[in-house]
Amino acid sequence: MATGVRLDLDGRPIKPMTICMIGAGGFIGSHLCEKLMAETPHKVLALDVYNDKIKHLLEPDSLPWADRIQFHRLNIKNDSRLEGLIKMADLTINLAAICTPADYNTRPLDTIYSNFIDALPVVKYCSENNKRLIHFSTCEVYGKTIGSFLPKDSPLRQDPAYYVLTEDASPCIFGSIEKQRWSYACAKQLIERLIYAEGAENGLEFTIVRPFNWIGPRMDFIPGIDGPSEGVPRVLACFSNNLLRHEPLKLVDGGQSQRTFVYIKDAIEAVLLMIENPARANGQIFNVGNPHNEVTVKQLAEMMTEVYAKVSGEPSLEVPTIDVSSKEFYGEGYDDSDKRIPDMTIINRQLGWNPKTSLWDLLESTLTYQHRTYAEAIKKAMAKSVAS
């Protein structure tokens, strides 16, 4: 717990607040709860269906923050306690979402409901009760870059004006309706527009966060260990799962898509600045990513293979990757965006935030965690399946 008076970016003392965090048991929520407990005096009402990723913050009563975090097991879909918990807090942070691309095609209805319909009451209760809202959206709302529609050999494809994504100027460009991959981005865009409208018409104090591939320990799940065997998590956990099982990494359509990755601990610093500097964060939409950590998915696979060999002490496979088609991997209706590079001007100007961790360092930290947490369990599970 922090001692002494903590000041915001404008030199004003930060008052302790109560935060209602929806989705507190997930990857981002668990890191944010840790940070709030260790470094601030704030209280957290942690709402989620599961609490495995925050158990270490809840269990012993002797923890210095035992009276500052309360877990409420609830599903926001259908729980009458939701409004009361939002009313008890000064600020609500909504992290709840279905956010794994494998689901966008195969469960488009759940995806649209979870990201739009289920978020509506949260926005409504914040607006009606004059409570501040930090809503987590996604970089997917940008869809495809303008550059992706230019001829392959156009020199303009190299011009940042055609691919760098800015919160206040870039259009949101999605594929056709039959490409159900965009069900997620479209639902996320519509809830952003609704929140923005609540701000304009009813004075809702809001901040919208657009994460660009935050990665680190506790991300997603490892299929068959702490998630469904047939589940397909996001790229980092998919590749980790392959590495842990000594299987080649599957490159969808050759792994040519480009992505930027940011370390979860850097990203959480940005979120804390938003929480504690409402005057600078209200009414803003923030890209939170690391434009310097850009790689193709194929390059990511190669780096992860090299880093995992280093942290595990086990040699890499002779053939570390295999190509699969997106149809085979994700099913019918898949589509992708070519590049995702965040413009950092707004967050830099408003909050002075910059990411620090290089891609190599964040992969080393994450894969060390994955190896330590899962290697033994996977060996056992694989031995069991061989025996049976």
XYZ file of C-alpha atoms in Angstrom:
388
model
C 0.000 0.000 0.000
C 1.380 3.411 -0.937
C 2.348 5.741 1.859
C 2.286 9.536 1.855
C 0.030 11.663 -0.289
C -0.099 10.597 -3.922
C -0.555 13.357 -6.480
C -2.193 13.299 -9.901
C -0.513 14.656 -13.059
C -1.662 18.187 -12.178
C -0.211 18.043 -8.667
C -3.555 17.522 -6.886
C -3.848 14.942 -4.086
C -5.541 11.726 -5.262
C -8.540 10.849 -3.097
C -9.111 7.171 -2.292
C -12.022 5.853 -4.374
C -14.190 2.763 -4.681
C -13.989 1.052 -8.058
C -16.584 -1.398 -9.379
C -14.588 -3.645 -11.714
C -16.639 -5.876 -14.004
C -14.553 -8.754 -15.364
C -12.041 -8.412 -12.525
C -11.206 -12.129 -12.678
C -9.816 -12.001 -16.207
C -6.323 -11.407 -17.565
C -6.425 -7.579 -17.532
C -8.584 -7.396 -14.397
C -6.194 -9.547 -12.367
C -3.203 -7.332 -13.207
C -5.201 -4.162 -12.530
C -6.406 -5.493 -9.154
C -2.802 -6.355 -8.199
C -1.624 -2.861 -9.084
C -4.489 -1.150 -7.219
C -3.883 -3.246 -4.087
C -0.093 -2.870 -4.059
C 0.272 0.791 -5.005
C -2.913 2.710 -4.186
C -5.416 3.180 -1.337
C -8.428 2.486 -3.598
C -11.088 -0.138 -2.870
C -12.225 -2.653 -5.477
C -15.582 -4.368 -5.792
C -14.429 -7.237 -8.034
C -17.264 -8.685 -10.139
C -16.843 -11.833 -12.216
C -18.075 -15.359 -12.757
C -14.636 -16.826 -11.891
C -11.921 -15.684 -9.515
C -9.077 -18.150 -10.156
C -6.749 -15.418 -11.505
C -7.260 -13.182 -8.431
C -7.409 -15.903 -5.734
C -3.986 -14.820 -4.456
C -5.433 -11.363 -3.707
C -8.521 -12.691 -1.915
C -7.480 -15.632 0.212
C -5.524 -14.805 3.363
C -7.224 -12.294 5.672
C -3.792 -11.191 6.822
C -3.029 -9.458 3.521
C -2.543 -5.708 4.043
C -5.362 -5.003 1.575
C -7.865 -7.596 2.874
C -10.479 -4.900 3.573
C -9.974 -3.171 0.203
C -11.051 -5.910 -2.206
C -14.368 -7.772 -2.195
C -15.266 -10.448 -4.715
C -18.875 -10.639 -5.942
C -19.623 -13.714 -8.042
C -22.107 -12.577 -10.634
C -22.908 -12.612 -14.317
C -23.886 -9.131 -15.488
C -26.384 -10.673 -17.950
C -29.032 -11.280 -15.351
C -28.139 -10.074 -11.874
C -30.238 -7.562 -9.978
C -27.243 -6.680 -7.758
C -25.423 -4.927 -10.597
C -26.968 -1.471 -10.224
C -26.464 -1.468 -6.436
C -22.748 -2.266 -6.846
C -22.316 0.467 -9.485
C -24.067 2.917 -7.101
C -21.672 1.989 -4.272
C -18.659 2.901 -6.393
C -17.196 6.184 -7.660
C -16.020 4.615 -10.898
C -17.011 1.543 -12.906
C -14.526 -0.255 -15.162
C -16.081 -2.685 -17.645
C -13.721 -5.408 -18.868
C -16.347 -8.099 -19.513
C -16.315 -9.442 -23.083
C -16.008 -12.441 -25.352
C -12.726 -11.510 -26.985
C -11.197 -14.546 -28.678
C -11.232 -14.468 -32.517
C -12.039 -18.193 -32.670
C -15.456 -17.339 -31.174
C -16.343 -14.497 -33.534
C -17.125 -16.935 -36.353
C -18.426 -19.892 -34.427
C -20.419 -18.004 -31.747
C -21.345 -14.731 -33.447
C -24.598 -14.364 -31.476
C -22.880 -14.797 -28.098
C -20.178 -12.413 -29.313
C -22.657 -9.686 -30.257
C -24.752 -10.160 -27.101
C -21.785 -10.201 -24.746
C -20.118 -7.126 -26.240
C -23.176 -4.974 -26.920
C -26.408 -6.119 -25.253
C -24.809 -7.167 -21.937
C -22.844 -3.920 -21.728
C -25.970 -1.741 -22.135
C -27.158 -1.884 -18.494
C -23.670 -0.959 -17.280
C -23.680 2.190 -19.418
C -27.270 2.983 -18.421
C -26.651 2.624 -14.651
C -23.498 4.760 -14.829
C -25.332 7.454 -16.768
C -28.450 7.463 -14.557
C -26.453 7.519 -11.319
C -23.816 10.036 -12.490
C -20.973 7.545 -12.143
C -17.817 7.641 -14.182
C -17.210 4.764 -16.637
C -13.969 3.387 -18.099
C -15.062 1.037 -20.867
C -12.692 -1.439 -22.503
C -13.165 -1.607 -26.246
C -10.634 -3.021 -28.735
C -8.297 -2.043 -31.555
C -10.537 -4.280 -33.705
C -12.973 -1.353 -34.042
C -10.622 0.081 -36.664
C -11.110 -3.023 -38.820
C -8.934 -2.904 -41.926
C -6.478 -0.156 -42.792
C -7.085 2.191 -45.716
C -3.753 0.949 -47.092
C -5.043 -2.619 -47.418
C -7.353 -1.478 -50.230
C -4.533 0.032 -52.294
C -2.845 -1.947 -55.092
C -0.208 -4.342 -53.681
C 2.645 -2.397 -55.310
C 1.415 1.091 -54.349
C 4.130 3.187 -52.666
C 1.342 4.715 -50.527
C 1.158 1.428 -48.600
C 4.411 2.564 -46.948
C 2.915 5.937 -45.982
C 1.846 5.996 -42.297
C -1.170 8.129 -43.241
C -2.623 4.962 -44.804
C -2.094 2.539 -41.941
C -1.410 4.214 -38.561
C -4.645 4.187 -36.535
C -5.714 7.411 -34.805
C -8.600 7.622 -32.349
C -10.133 10.815 -33.719
C -9.556 10.443 -37.475
C -9.244 6.835 -38.698
C -12.395 5.304 -40.192
C -13.735 1.935 -38.976
C -13.657 -0.387 -42.009
C -15.192 -3.865 -41.745
C -15.631 -6.756 -44.170
C -18.950 -7.848 -45.636
C -21.746 -9.192 -43.416
C -21.014 -12.827 -44.277
C -17.523 -12.372 -42.826
C -18.714 -13.028 -39.285
C -15.300 -12.276 -37.860
C -16.445 -8.633 -37.762
C -19.375 -9.414 -35.427
C -17.073 -8.574 -32.492
C -15.661 -5.346 -33.916
C -19.107 -4.163 -34.943
C -20.646 -4.819 -31.502
C -17.686 -3.080 -29.868
C -17.990 -0.106 -32.202
C -21.710 0.263 -31.516
C -21.247 0.268 -27.722
C -18.509 2.911 -28.168
C -20.932 5.053 -30.179
C -23.612 4.583 -27.519
C -21.231 5.596 -24.699
C -20.102 8.614 -26.712
C -23.758 9.576 -27.267
C -24.518 9.215 -23.511
C -21.642 11.620 -22.908
C -22.914 14.104 -25.487
C -26.611 13.957 -24.562
C -26.643 13.081 -20.862
C -23.235 14.183 -19.589
C -21.869 10.676 -18.864
C -18.206 10.928 -17.809
C -16.488 8.199 -19.806
C -13.122 6.997 -21.025
C -12.842 4.381 -23.785
C -9.747 2.165 -23.953
C -8.691 0.475 -27.204
C -6.115 -2.198 -26.313
C -3.663 -3.277 -29.014
C -2.695 -6.870 -28.131
C -1.806 -6.681 -24.438
C 0.161 -9.757 -23.482
C 1.708 -11.249 -20.382
C 1.254 -13.835 -17.629
C -2.297 -15.202 -17.028
C -3.461 -14.386 -20.552
C -6.322 -16.578 -21.796
C -5.906 -20.283 -21.005
C -3.996 -23.391 -22.020
C -6.480 -25.799 -23.672
C -7.114 -28.950 -21.623
C -5.296 -27.570 -18.567
C -7.183 -24.496 -17.348
C -9.577 -24.141 -20.271
C -11.605 -26.362 -22.634
C -9.547 -28.924 -24.597
C -11.174 -27.878 -27.842
C -10.850 -24.165 -27.020
C -8.819 -21.888 -29.268
C -7.336 -18.958 -27.306
C -5.613 -15.931 -28.862
C -2.306 -16.137 -30.686
C 0.017 -15.889 -27.660
C -1.690 -18.700 -25.731
C -2.101 -20.789 -28.908
C 1.618 -20.577 -29.611
C 2.481 -21.161 -25.918
C 0.305 -24.276 -25.928
C 2.135 -25.605 -29.021
C 5.550 -24.852 -27.461
C 4.629 -26.525 -24.166
C 3.442 -29.619 -26.035
C 6.445 -29.650 -28.417
C 4.138 -29.231 -31.409
C 4.792 -27.000 -34.419
C 3.170 -23.553 -34.229
C 0.242 -23.168 -36.632
C 0.517 -20.134 -38.906
C -2.884 -19.076 -40.215
C -2.573 -18.139 -43.910
C 1.216 -18.104 -43.563
C 1.256 -15.719 -40.570
C 1.505 -12.647 -42.799
C -0.759 -10.375 -40.685
C 1.183 -7.718 -38.812
C 0.515 -6.927 -35.155
C 1.978 -4.792 -32.396
C 2.268 -6.199 -28.873
C 2.474 -4.371 -25.551
C 3.388 -5.777 -22.131
C 0.455 -5.997 -19.729
C 2.389 -4.219 -16.945
C 3.096 -1.213 -19.202
C -0.563 -1.109 -20.282
C -1.813 -1.237 -16.674
C 0.292 1.868 -15.898
C -1.756 3.650 -18.566
C -5.042 2.464 -17.029
C -3.984 3.678 -13.576
C -3.242 7.114 -15.056
C -6.778 7.165 -16.515
C -8.307 6.141 -13.181
C -6.456 8.806 -11.212
C -6.595 11.691 -13.719
C -10.277 12.035 -14.602
C -9.873 15.645 -15.723
C -7.427 14.477 -18.411
C -9.142 11.171 -19.268
C -12.854 12.019 -19.356
C -14.393 12.186 -22.823
C -11.283 10.583 -24.347
C -10.720 7.473 -26.419
C -7.222 6.050 -25.909
C -5.167 3.664 -28.038
C -2.991 1.647 -25.647
C -0.304 -0.268 -27.488
C 3.347 -0.280 -28.461
C 4.013 0.779 -32.075
C 7.691 -0.224 -31.707
C 6.872 -3.889 -31.091
C 5.547 -4.644 -34.572
C 6.030 -8.089 -36.124
C 4.254 -10.416 -38.523
C 2.612 -13.393 -36.815
C 5.273 -15.565 -38.511
C 8.058 -13.463 -36.928
C 6.269 -13.715 -33.573
C 6.261 -17.524 -33.906
C 9.992 -17.536 -34.664
C 10.787 -15.268 -31.714
C 8.633 -17.283 -29.316
C 10.312 -20.515 -30.445
C 13.738 -19.008 -29.740
C 12.711 -17.476 -26.393
C 11.024 -20.689 -25.229
C 14.131 -22.760 -26.006
C 16.082 -20.304 -23.831
C 13.713 -20.258 -20.832
C 12.891 -23.999 -20.871
C 16.344 -25.312 -21.760
C 14.645 -27.641 -24.277
C 15.725 -27.723 -27.935
C 13.336 -26.346 -30.590
C 11.665 -28.613 -33.133
C 13.383 -29.212 -36.474
C 10.301 -27.765 -38.219
C 8.993 -25.156 -35.770
C 5.937 -23.954 -37.770
C 3.283 -25.307 -40.137
C 0.900 -23.360 -42.359
C -2.874 -23.797 -42.067
C -5.652 -21.997 -43.931
C -7.884 -19.616 -41.987
C -10.897 -21.646 -43.094
C -9.374 -24.795 -41.593
C -8.350 -23.008 -38.373
C -11.256 -20.610 -37.748
C -14.017 -21.987 -39.993
C -16.067 -20.288 -42.684
C -16.484 -16.508 -42.563
C -13.043 -15.578 -41.283
C -11.420 -12.357 -42.421
C -8.505 -10.380 -41.026
C -6.971 -6.962 -40.789
C -3.541 -6.529 -42.300
C -1.814 -4.214 -39.837
C -2.569 -2.671 -36.453
C -0.307 0.213 -35.501
C -1.596 2.604 -32.846
C -0.989 6.328 -33.061
C 0.124 7.383 -29.555
C -0.326 11.158 -29.818
C -3.481 11.474 -27.698
C -2.462 9.270 -24.750
C 0.949 10.881 -24.793
C -0.493 14.379 -24.696
C -3.207 13.673 -22.091
C -1.423 11.249 -19.753
C 2.272 11.385 -20.714
C 2.256 7.591 -21.109
C 4.740 5.601 -23.167
C 5.287 1.818 -23.190
C 8.746 0.657 -22.092
C 9.096 -3.107 -22.575
C 10.610 -4.561 -25.764
C 8.969 -7.513 -27.492
C 11.856 -9.831 -26.601
C 11.659 -8.906 -22.894
C 7.902 -9.266 -22.659
C 8.013 -12.658 -24.408
C 10.770 -13.802 -22.060
C 8.767 -12.772 -18.994
C 5.539 -14.325 -20.323
C 7.059 -17.606 -21.512
C 9.002 -18.010 -18.268
C 5.641 -17.772 -16.479
C 3.959 -20.190 -18.942
C 6.756 -22.739 -18.584
C 6.778 -22.498 -14.774
C 2.981 -22.689 -14.527
C 2.102 -25.297 -17.133
C 5.042 -27.473 -18.224
C 4.506 -30.140 -15.526
C 0.713 -30.240 -15.897
C 1.062 -30.695 -19.654
C 3.623 -33.501 -19.267
C 1.173 -35.288 -16.934
C -1.802 -34.733 -19.236
C 0.147 -35.998 -22.246
C 1.415 -39.060 -20.347
C -2.173 -39.812 -19.268
C -3.535 -39.620 -22.829
C -0.722 -41.899 -24.099
C -1.499 -44.399 -21.322
C -5.218 -44.425 -22.138
